[in-house]
Amino acid sequence: MVEDAERAGIIKPGDTLIEPTSGNTGIGLALVAAVKGYHCIIVLPEKMSMEKVDILRALGSEIVRTPGTKFDSPESNVSVARRLRYEIPNSHILDQYRNPGNPMAHYDTTAEEILEQCEGKVHMVVGGAGTGGTITGIGRKLKEKCPECKIVGVDPEGSIVALPSELNTAEDATMEVEGIGHDFIPTVLDRSVVDLWCKSNDEDSFLMARRLIREEGLLCGGSSGSAMSIAVKAARNLTEGQRCVVILPDSVRNYMSKFLNDRWMSKNGFLKNVQEHKPWWWNVKVQKLKLLAPLLLVPEVNCQKAIEILKEKGYAQAPVVAESGHILGMVTPSDILSSVLAGNAQFSDPVIKVINDQFSKISLGDNLGNLSNILENDHFAIVVHDQLQYIGDGSYAKKQMVFGVVTALDLLNFITRKDKGQQQKVASPRGSITSDESEISH
């Protein structure tokens, strides 16, 4: 992309390159910018790992973090990058989502490498769709050279990229896997080259990535796990001697504090805790806590009104929830005050501008042991409940509803109000709990 722009006379050394990215292409761009003498600004969503931030800074790039909002929101990384483009002289967005040089690089190089190493015989290729450049470029070349080759696209739950669109039933799901999946269709993605789309999920992706590291010595990232978790299923349709190529696009380097970390995996519900001497309450379900009904705010409420509501109702924080039920983030009075004092917001601004979208969720069916792991690092967690919403044609969508907000004090109150006899009963082999404990107040 850089070389195409240089040949066209669009950019020259000393110019500023701006790129909205999930981090992986951004790191590649930052490397090129460092070598060729460009100033680089990477606009990166808050959910992306700190390892990516540290690497980008080491390469001399400037980093702008944005909330994890929809792509067409004024606060999204795409919108912020465009705004910076108009504000900064001699700046350019090479735009991996639209730039034809993105898939062409994979058409000319990655696909040729696959063909060479497989001696021109490839029967299936499995890969995720981030910008779509990789699967588009590879798919186009292999359709020319190996017409019988099946291209399998991997799209995470929560993304809308897969076809047919009926596959995308969990649009509001939170995607922890980075680098693949979108709430829009990238221009460079040619979905017609994909023969079969499959949906991946976070848990299978991270567990498979850890397995690839442990059993195969492949230090790969989460989206590599997504691709392989689908490939082991899709390859069942191949016969003996046929070849399946799986694209592993990311390195574990970017995720050392995430899925490689047991505590992070346990906190996010992807790893069952194996602590040997569990306290009596460890396996009690979160639904046994007596939680207050949550106070929910819509994103249009202004900051001043949000503070007044929290004060009047006696809440320390509140989830901000879209009309669809999608949880956008959490807001506290201190969040609002910090943003106002920093000049990033005004009291008249909508509360969506000051939300913290880095929050932990736990389901009603999770145990208090997992909750305690979360609360070791976080002040609170949002308790959610999955619901299936059916519509007239029989199709359905999975929705996550906010059931409450739980803090360390809620957990301590539950533990300390049990007398010894109740503790023994909860810890009995059948795991029974007395009836008065089974109620949840709303």
Short mmCIF file of C-alpha atoms in Angstrom, two decimals:
data_model
loop_
_atom_site.label_atom_id
_atom_site.label_comp_id
_atom_site.label_asym_id
_atom_site.label_seq_id
_atom_site.Cartn_x
_atom_site.Cartn_y
_atom_site.Cartn_z
CA MET A 1 0.00 0.00 0.00
CA VAL A 2 2.84 2.37 0.85
CA GLU A 3 4.79 1.62 -2.31
CA ASP A 4 1.69 2.03 -4.50
CA ALA A 5 1.08 5.45 -2.93
CA GLU A 6 4.74 6.43 -3.44
CA ARG A 7 4.68 5.43 -7.10
CA ALA A 8 1.49 7.43 -7.60
CA GLY A 9 3.12 10.49 -5.99
CA ILE A 10 0.48 10.60 -3.26
CA ILE A 11 2.92 10.43 -0.34
CA LYS A 12 6.52 11.42 0.26
CA PRO A 13 8.94 10.98 3.22
CA GLY A 14 8.09 13.39 6.02
CA ASP A 15 4.34 13.07 5.45
CA THR A 16 2.03 11.66 8.11
CA LEU A 17 0.38 8.27 7.62
CA ILE A 18 -2.82 7.76 9.62
CA GLU A 19 -4.44 4.36 9.90
CA PRO A 20 -7.50 3.06 11.81
CA THR A 21 -6.63 -0.52 12.70
CA SER A 22 -7.07 -3.36 15.15
CA GLY A 23 -3.30 -3.32 15.45
CA ASN A 24 -1.80 -6.01 13.22
CA THR A 25 -1.79 -4.10 9.93
CA GLY A 26 -0.98 -1.00 11.98
CA ILE A 27 2.22 -2.62 13.23
CA GLY A 28 3.20 -3.46 9.65
CA LEU A 29 2.52 0.11 8.58
CA ALA A 30 4.49 1.47 11.54
CA LEU A 31 7.46 -0.71 10.56
CA VAL A 32 7.42 0.65 7.01
CA ALA A 33 6.96 4.23 8.25
CA ALA A 34 9.95 3.90 10.58
CA VAL A 35 12.18 2.63 7.77
CA LYS A 36 10.99 5.06 5.10
CA GLY A 37 10.83 8.20 7.22
CA TYR A 38 7.10 8.81 7.63
CA HIS A 39 5.34 10.04 10.77
CA CYS A 40 2.73 7.43 11.71
CA ILE A 41 -0.49 7.86 13.72
CA ILE A 42 -2.35 4.67 14.61
CA VAL A 43 -5.98 5.01 15.72
CA LEU A 44 -6.66 1.95 17.87
CA PRO A 45 -9.83 0.81 19.72
CA GLU A 46 -9.51 0.52 23.50
CA LYS A 47 -10.16 -3.24 23.48
CA MET A 48 -6.87 -3.96 21.70
CA SER A 49 -4.02 -5.34 23.78
CA MET A 50 -1.40 -3.21 25.52
CA GLU A 51 1.30 -5.27 23.80
CA LYS A 52 0.21 -3.75 20.48
CA VAL A 53 0.37 -0.28 22.02
CA ASP A 54 3.88 -0.87 23.39
CA ILE A 55 5.16 -2.21 20.06
CA LEU A 56 3.67 0.71 18.12
CA ARG A 57 5.20 3.22 20.52
CA ALA A 58 8.58 1.47 20.26
CA LEU A 59 8.35 1.96 16.48
CA GLY A 60 7.87 5.68 17.01
CA SER A 61 4.17 5.80 16.14
CA GLU A 62 1.71 8.12 17.81
CA ILE A 63 -1.32 6.28 19.19
CA VAL A 64 -4.88 7.53 19.55
CA ARG A 65 -7.25 5.24 21.50
CA THR A 66 -10.97 5.19 20.77
CA PRO A 67 -13.97 3.52 22.46
CA GLY A 68 -15.29 0.28 21.01
CA THR A 69 -18.25 1.84 19.22
CA LYS A 70 -19.84 1.05 15.84
CA PHE A 71 -17.74 1.97 12.83
CA ASP A 72 -19.99 4.87 11.77
CA SER A 73 -20.01 6.48 15.23
CA PRO A 74 -18.18 9.84 15.47
CA GLU A 75 -16.01 8.27 18.18
CA SER A 76 -15.00 5.13 16.23
CA ASN A 77 -11.41 4.64 15.12
CA VAL A 78 -12.47 5.04 11.48
CA SER A 79 -14.24 8.36 12.12
CA VAL A 80 -11.47 9.71 14.34
CA ALA A 81 -8.84 8.83 11.70
CA ARG A 82 -10.79 10.71 9.04
CA ARG A 83 -11.12 13.72 11.33
CA LEU A 84 -7.36 13.74 11.97
CA ARG A 85 -6.76 13.51 8.22
CA TYR A 86 -8.53 16.83 7.71
CA GLU A 87 -6.83 18.49 10.69
CA ILE A 88 -3.20 17.51 10.01
CA PRO A 89 -1.38 18.93 6.95
CA ASN A 90 0.28 16.48 4.55
CA SER A 91 -1.45 13.52 6.14
CA HIS A 92 -2.89 10.50 4.39
CA ILE A 93 -5.03 7.47 5.20
CA LEU A 94 -3.89 4.51 3.13
CA ASP A 95 -7.09 2.77 4.33
CA GLN A 96 -6.55 -0.98 4.47
CA TYR A 97 -10.33 -1.47 4.27
CA ARG A 98 -10.55 0.11 0.80
CA ASN A 99 -7.05 -0.01 -0.65
CA PRO A 100 -6.75 -2.48 -3.58
CA GLY A 101 -3.08 -2.93 -2.73
CA ASN A 102 -4.18 -4.89 0.34
CA PRO A 103 -5.66 -7.98 -1.43
CA MET A 104 -3.21 -7.57 -4.32
CA ALA A 105 -0.26 -8.15 -1.97
CA HIS A 106 -1.74 -11.52 -1.00
CA TYR A 107 -2.69 -12.34 -4.60
CA ASP A 108 0.90 -11.73 -5.73
CA THR A 109 2.81 -13.14 -2.76
CA THR A 110 0.94 -15.10 -0.07
CA ALA A 111 -1.06 -17.17 -2.56
CA GLU A 112 2.04 -17.87 -4.65
CA GLU A 113 3.90 -19.01 -1.54
CA ILE A 114 1.08 -21.45 -0.73
CA LEU A 115 1.04 -22.80 -4.27
CA GLU A 116 4.82 -23.25 -4.31
CA GLN A 117 4.99 -25.04 -0.97
CA CYS A 118 2.03 -27.26 -1.81
CA GLU A 119 3.35 -28.02 -5.30
CA GLY A 120 0.25 -26.50 -6.86
CA LYS A 121 -2.12 -28.92 -5.11
CA VAL A 122 -4.43 -27.25 -2.60
CA HIS A 123 -7.92 -28.55 -1.85
CA MET A 124 -9.03 -26.27 1.00
CA VAL A 125 -7.90 -22.97 2.50
CA VAL A 126 -9.28 -21.77 5.84
CA GLY A 127 -8.76 -18.17 6.97
CA GLY A 128 -10.37 -15.37 8.93
CA ALA A 129 -11.61 -12.08 7.53
CA GLY A 130 -10.22 -8.93 9.12
CA THR A 131 -10.01 -6.31 6.43
CA GLY A 132 -10.59 -9.20 4.04
CA GLY A 133 -7.41 -8.57 2.07
CA THR A 134 -5.80 -11.91 2.88
CA ILE A 135 -8.73 -14.20 2.11
CA THR A 136 -9.68 -12.14 -0.96
CA GLY A 137 -6.19 -12.15 -2.51
CA ILE A 138 -5.52 -15.80 -1.74
CA GLY A 139 -9.01 -16.84 -2.81
CA ARG A 140 -8.81 -15.12 -6.19
CA LYS A 141 -5.46 -16.63 -7.07
CA LEU A 142 -6.36 -20.15 -5.96
CA LYS A 143 -9.65 -20.04 -7.85
CA GLU A 144 -7.54 -19.44 -10.97
CA LYS A 145 -4.85 -22.03 -10.26
CA CYS A 146 -6.85 -24.67 -8.33
CA PRO A 147 -10.52 -24.33 -9.32
CA GLU A 148 -11.50 -27.29 -7.13
CA CYS A 149 -10.07 -25.61 -4.00
CA LYS A 150 -12.66 -24.71 -1.35
CA ILE A 151 -12.20 -21.35 0.41
CA VAL A 152 -13.57 -21.40 3.96
CA GLY A 153 -14.06 -18.01 5.63
CA VAL A 154 -14.01 -17.69 9.43
CA ASP A 155 -16.11 -14.97 11.05
CA PRO A 156 -16.49 -14.57 14.84
CA GLU A 157 -19.81 -14.44 16.65
CA GLY A 158 -20.78 -10.78 16.94
CA SER A 159 -19.60 -9.94 13.40
CA ILE A 160 -21.86 -9.46 10.36
CA VAL A 161 -19.36 -10.47 7.65
CA ALA A 162 -20.47 -14.08 7.03
CA LEU A 163 -22.90 -15.17 4.32
CA PRO A 164 -25.72 -16.00 4.31
CA SER A 165 -26.65 -13.25 6.74
CA GLU A 166 -28.78 -15.72 8.74
CA LEU A 167 -25.51 -17.01 10.21
CA ASN A 168 -25.01 -13.70 12.01
CA THR A 169 -27.46 -14.29 14.85
CA ALA A 170 -25.33 -12.87 17.68
CA GLU A 171 -24.58 -9.36 16.41
CA ASP A 172 -24.45 -7.92 19.93
CA ALA A 173 -21.97 -10.52 21.20
CA THR A 174 -18.70 -9.21 22.60
CA MET A 175 -15.70 -10.23 20.49
CA GLU A 176 -12.55 -10.76 22.54
CA VAL A 177 -10.60 -12.23 19.61
CA GLU A 178 -8.80 -9.36 17.91
CA GLY A 179 -8.15 -8.73 14.22
CA ILE A 180 -11.17 -10.43 12.64
CA GLY A 181 -14.87 -9.58 12.47
CA HIS A 182 -16.66 -6.28 11.88
CA ASP A 183 -19.99 -4.49 12.15
CA PHE A 184 -19.55 -3.42 8.51
CA ILE A 185 -18.39 -5.05 5.27
CA PRO A 186 -14.88 -3.89 4.24
CA THR A 187 -14.71 -2.71 0.63
CA VAL A 188 -11.69 -4.89 -0.21
CA LEU A 189 -13.44 -8.05 0.96
CA ASP A 190 -14.74 -10.07 -2.00
CA ARG A 191 -17.15 -12.45 -0.31
CA SER A 192 -17.87 -14.21 -3.61
CA VAL A 193 -14.52 -16.05 -3.45
CA VAL A 194 -15.56 -17.75 -0.20
CA ASP A 195 -17.33 -21.07 -0.72
CA LEU A 196 -18.33 -21.57 2.91
CA TRP A 197 -18.56 -19.22 5.88
CA CYS A 198 -18.31 -20.59 9.42
CA LYS A 199 -18.81 -18.78 12.72
CA SER A 200 -16.14 -19.07 15.40
CA ASN A 201 -16.41 -18.24 19.09
CA ASP A 202 -13.97 -16.78 21.60
CA GLU A 203 -13.67 -19.81 23.86
CA ASP A 204 -12.88 -22.31 21.09
CA SER A 205 -10.50 -19.79 19.49
CA PHE A 206 -8.41 -19.15 22.59
CA LEU A 207 -8.31 -22.78 23.70
CA MET A 208 -7.22 -23.85 20.21
CA ALA A 209 -4.54 -21.12 20.08
CA ARG A 210 -3.16 -22.36 23.41
CA ARG A 211 -3.24 -25.91 22.06
CA LEU A 212 -1.32 -24.89 18.93
CA ILE A 213 1.32 -23.31 21.15
CA ARG A 214 1.55 -26.26 23.54
CA GLU A 215 1.28 -29.16 21.08
CA GLU A 216 2.68 -27.73 17.84
CA GLY A 217 5.12 -25.10 19.08
CA LEU A 218 3.36 -22.43 16.99
CA LEU A 219 3.44 -19.12 18.88
CA CYS A 220 0.25 -17.84 17.29
CA GLY A 221 -2.51 -15.46 18.36
CA GLY A 222 -6.23 -15.70 19.00
CA SER A 223 -7.46 -15.32 15.43
CA SER A 224 -5.13 -18.17 14.44
CA GLY A 225 -7.02 -20.25 16.97
CA SER A 226 -10.28 -19.14 15.34
CA ALA A 227 -9.12 -20.36 11.94
CA MET A 228 -7.82 -23.68 13.25
CA SER A 229 -10.92 -24.35 15.39
CA ILE A 230 -12.98 -24.18 12.18
CA ALA A 231 -10.40 -25.99 10.03
CA VAL A 232 -10.47 -29.16 12.15
CA LYS A 233 -14.21 -29.36 11.47
CA ALA A 234 -14.18 -28.31 7.81
CA ALA A 235 -11.34 -30.71 6.94
CA ARG A 236 -13.58 -33.66 7.80
CA ASN A 237 -15.08 -33.18 4.34
CA LEU A 238 -11.72 -33.88 2.68
CA THR A 239 -10.47 -37.30 1.70
CA GLU A 240 -7.13 -38.90 2.53
CA GLY A 241 -4.27 -37.22 0.70
CA GLN A 242 -6.07 -33.90 0.12
CA ARG A 243 -4.46 -30.75 1.48
CA CYS A 244 -5.94 -28.15 3.81
CA VAL A 245 -4.03 -24.89 4.35
CA VAL A 246 -4.88 -22.85 7.44
CA ILE A 247 -3.84 -19.20 7.62
CA LEU A 248 -2.35 -18.29 11.02
CA PRO A 249 -2.11 -14.50 10.69
CA ASP A 250 -1.08 -13.32 14.15
CA SER A 251 1.64 -13.90 16.72
CA VAL A 252 1.30 -14.51 20.45
CA ARG A 253 3.60 -11.48 20.90
CA ASN A 254 0.53 -9.22 20.90
CA TYR A 255 -1.45 -11.15 23.50
CA MET A 256 0.91 -12.11 26.33
CA SER A 257 -1.35 -10.46 28.94
CA LYS A 258 -4.55 -11.83 27.41
CA PHE A 259 -5.34 -15.40 26.34
CA LEU A 260 -1.85 -16.65 27.27
CA ASN A 261 -2.55 -15.59 30.86
CA ASP A 262 -4.53 -18.11 32.95
CA ARG A 263 -6.02 -15.42 35.16
CA TRP A 264 -7.32 -13.45 32.15
CA MET A 265 -8.77 -16.62 30.65
CA SER A 266 -10.47 -17.53 33.91
CA LYS A 267 -11.75 -14.00 34.46
CA ASN A 268 -13.39 -14.04 31.04
CA GLY A 269 -14.91 -17.49 31.51
CA PHE A 270 -12.71 -19.30 28.98
CA LEU A 271 -10.77 -21.45 31.46
CA LYS A 272 -12.30 -23.51 34.23
CA ASN A 273 -10.48 -22.78 37.46
CA VAL A 274 -8.71 -25.79 38.93
CA GLN A 275 -7.90 -24.43 42.39
CA GLU A 276 -7.55 -27.47 44.67
CA HIS A 277 -8.81 -26.28 48.05
CA LYS A 278 -11.86 -24.26 47.14
CA PRO A 279 -13.77 -22.42 49.88
CA TRP A 280 -17.35 -23.57 50.52
CA TRP A 281 -18.82 -20.81 48.34
CA TRP A 282 -16.56 -21.35 45.30
CA ASN A 283 -19.02 -23.29 43.15
CA VAL A 284 -22.14 -21.44 44.23
CA LYS A 285 -23.81 -19.81 41.22
CA VAL A 286 -23.83 -16.04 40.78
CA GLN A 287 -27.63 -16.22 40.56
CA LYS A 288 -27.70 -16.93 44.32
CA LEU A 289 -26.51 -13.41 45.15
CA LYS A 290 -29.17 -10.96 46.27
CA LEU A 291 -28.52 -8.24 43.70
CA LEU A 292 -30.41 -5.00 43.33
CA ALA A 293 -32.12 -4.38 40.02
CA PRO A 294 -29.67 -2.49 37.79
CA LEU A 295 -29.94 1.18 36.95
CA LEU A 296 -29.51 1.46 33.17
CA LEU A 297 -28.73 4.59 31.17
CA VAL A 298 -29.33 5.12 27.47
CA PRO A 299 -26.40 6.63 25.53
CA GLU A 300 -28.27 9.90 24.81
CA VAL A 301 -28.49 10.95 28.50
CA ASN A 302 -26.13 13.88 29.09
CA CYS A 303 -23.34 13.73 31.66
CA GLN A 304 -24.94 16.21 34.05
CA LYS A 305 -28.20 14.27 34.11
CA ALA A 306 -26.34 10.98 34.57
CA ILE A 307 -24.61 12.34 37.69
CA GLU A 308 -27.95 13.55 39.08
CA ILE A 309 -29.62 10.18 38.46
CA LEU A 310 -26.78 8.21 40.06
CA LYS A 311 -26.81 10.50 43.10
CA GLU A 312 -30.59 10.46 43.47
CA LYS A 313 -30.87 6.66 43.18
CA GLY A 314 -27.78 5.95 45.27
CA TYR A 315 -25.79 4.06 42.64
CA ALA A 316 -22.01 4.26 42.22
CA GLN A 317 -22.06 3.21 38.57
CA ALA A 318 -24.47 2.30 35.79
CA PRO A 319 -24.31 0.31 32.57
CA VAL A 320 -24.98 2.30 29.38
CA VAL A 321 -27.21 0.19 27.15
CA ALA A 322 -28.34 0.75 23.57
CA GLU A 323 -31.98 0.44 22.57
CA SER A 324 -31.20 -3.02 21.17
CA GLY A 325 -30.01 -4.12 24.62
CA HIS A 326 -26.34 -4.14 23.63
CA ILE A 327 -24.10 -3.13 26.55
CA LEU A 328 -21.99 -0.18 25.41
CA GLY A 329 -20.03 0.38 28.61
CA MET A 330 -20.09 1.58 32.20
CA VAL A 331 -20.16 5.09 33.56
CA THR A 332 -19.28 6.44 37.00
CA PRO A 333 -19.26 10.00 38.35
CA SER A 334 -15.46 9.83 38.48
CA ASP A 335 -15.33 8.86 34.78
CA ILE A 336 -17.40 11.90 33.91
CA LEU A 337 -15.38 14.23 36.12
CA SER A 338 -12.05 12.98 34.77
CA SER A 339 -13.18 13.49 31.16
CA VAL A 340 -14.50 16.98 31.87
CA LEU A 341 -11.36 18.06 33.73
CA ALA A 342 -9.18 16.70 30.91
CA GLY A 343 -11.16 18.74 28.39
CA ASN A 344 -12.37 15.65 26.57
CA ALA A 345 -16.03 16.19 27.38
CA GLN A 346 -18.54 18.70 28.73
CA PHE A 347 -21.38 18.15 31.17
CA SER A 348 -23.80 18.74 28.31
CA ASP A 349 -22.29 15.93 26.20
CA PRO A 350 -24.08 12.57 25.92
CA VAL A 351 -22.82 10.01 28.39
CA ILE A 352 -21.65 7.75 25.53
CA LYS A 353 -18.67 10.10 25.20
CA VAL A 354 -17.29 9.22 28.64
CA ILE A 355 -18.14 5.54 29.03
CA ASN A 356 -15.59 2.94 29.99
CA ASP A 357 -15.96 0.05 27.56
CA GLN A 358 -13.33 -2.06 29.33
CA PHE A 359 -15.57 -3.91 31.76
CA SER A 360 -15.96 -7.52 32.84
CA LYS A 361 -19.11 -9.57 32.40
CA ILE A 362 -20.22 -12.68 34.23
CA SER A 363 -23.30 -14.79 33.62
CA LEU A 364 -25.87 -15.93 36.15
CA GLY A 365 -24.68 -19.49 35.65
CA ASP A 366 -21.04 -18.75 36.46
CA ASN A 367 -19.71 -19.57 39.91
CA LEU A 368 -18.56 -17.21 42.64
CA GLY A 369 -15.01 -18.51 42.26
CA ASN A 370 -14.80 -16.98 38.79
CA LEU A 371 -16.43 -13.82 40.13
CA SER A 372 -13.80 -13.54 42.87
CA ASN A 373 -11.05 -13.77 40.24
CA ILE A 374 -12.63 -10.89 38.33
CA LEU A 375 -13.05 -8.74 41.45
CA GLU A 376 -9.38 -9.14 42.38
CA ASN A 377 -8.61 -6.67 39.60
CA ASP A 378 -11.91 -4.93 38.80
CA HIS A 379 -14.16 -2.85 41.03
CA PHE A 380 -17.30 -4.45 39.61
CA ALA A 381 -18.67 -6.83 36.99
CA ILE A 382 -21.85 -6.71 34.95
CA VAL A 383 -24.07 -9.73 35.51
CA VAL A 384 -25.65 -10.78 32.21
CA HIS A 385 -28.24 -13.29 31.12
CA ASP A 386 -28.43 -14.74 27.60
CA GLN A 387 -31.83 -14.75 25.93
CA LEU A 388 -32.94 -16.08 22.55
CA GLN A 389 -35.22 -13.65 20.74
CA TYR A 390 -37.35 -15.34 18.07
CA ILE A 391 -39.04 -13.45 15.25
CA GLY A 392 -41.91 -14.28 12.90
CA ASP A 393 -39.98 -16.34 10.36
CA GLY A 394 -38.62 -18.69 13.02
CA SER A 395 -35.11 -17.23 13.05
CA TYR A 396 -33.63 -15.96 16.27
CA ALA A 397 -30.93 -13.75 17.70
CA LYS A 398 -29.03 -14.18 20.95
CA LYS A 399 -29.29 -11.16 23.25
CA GLN A 400 -27.39 -10.43 26.43
CA MET A 401 -29.54 -8.70 29.02
CA VAL A 402 -28.13 -6.83 32.02
CA PHE A 403 -29.26 -8.55 35.21
CA GLY A 404 -27.27 -6.48 37.69
CA VAL A 405 -23.93 -5.04 38.72
CA VAL A 406 -21.94 -6.96 41.32
CA THR A 407 -19.11 -5.63 43.50
CA ALA A 408 -16.70 -7.14 46.01
CA LEU A 409 -19.01 -5.94 48.78
CA ASP A 410 -21.88 -8.01 47.38
CA LEU A 411 -19.67 -11.09 47.38
CA LEU A 412 -18.40 -10.44 50.91
CA ASN A 413 -21.93 -9.87 52.22
CA PHE A 414 -23.02 -13.21 50.79
CA ILE A 415 -20.06 -15.07 52.28
CA THR A 416 -20.12 -13.53 55.72
CA ARG A 417 -23.86 -13.84 56.39
CA LYS A 418 -23.71 -17.66 56.29
CA ASP A 419 -23.35 -19.48 59.57
CA LYS A 420 -21.33 -22.63 59.86
CA GLY A 421 -24.29 -24.95 59.37
CA GLN A 422 -25.27 -23.24 56.12
CA GLN A 423 -21.69 -23.43 54.89
CA GLN A 424 -21.63 -27.17 55.46
CA LYS A 425 -24.91 -27.60 53.61
CA VAL A 426 -23.75 -25.63 50.56
CA ALA A 427 -20.52 -27.64 50.54
CA SER A 428 -22.34 -31.00 50.75
CA PRO A 429 -21.83 -33.53 47.92
CA ARG A 430 -25.14 -32.64 46.34
CA GLY A 431 -24.31 -28.93 46.45
CA SER A 432 -27.74 -28.13 47.92
CA ILE A 433 -28.62 -24.60 48.94
CA THR A 434 -31.40 -23.67 51.32
CA SER A 435 -34.51 -22.20 49.80
CA ASP A 436 -34.10 -18.75 51.33
CA GLU A 437 -30.77 -18.44 49.52
CA SER A 438 -32.29 -19.22 46.12
CA GLU A 439 -34.20 -15.98 45.81
CA ILE A 440 -32.87 -13.05 43.87
CA SER A 441 -34.35 -9.67 44.61
CA HIS A 442 -35.10 -7.42 41.65
#
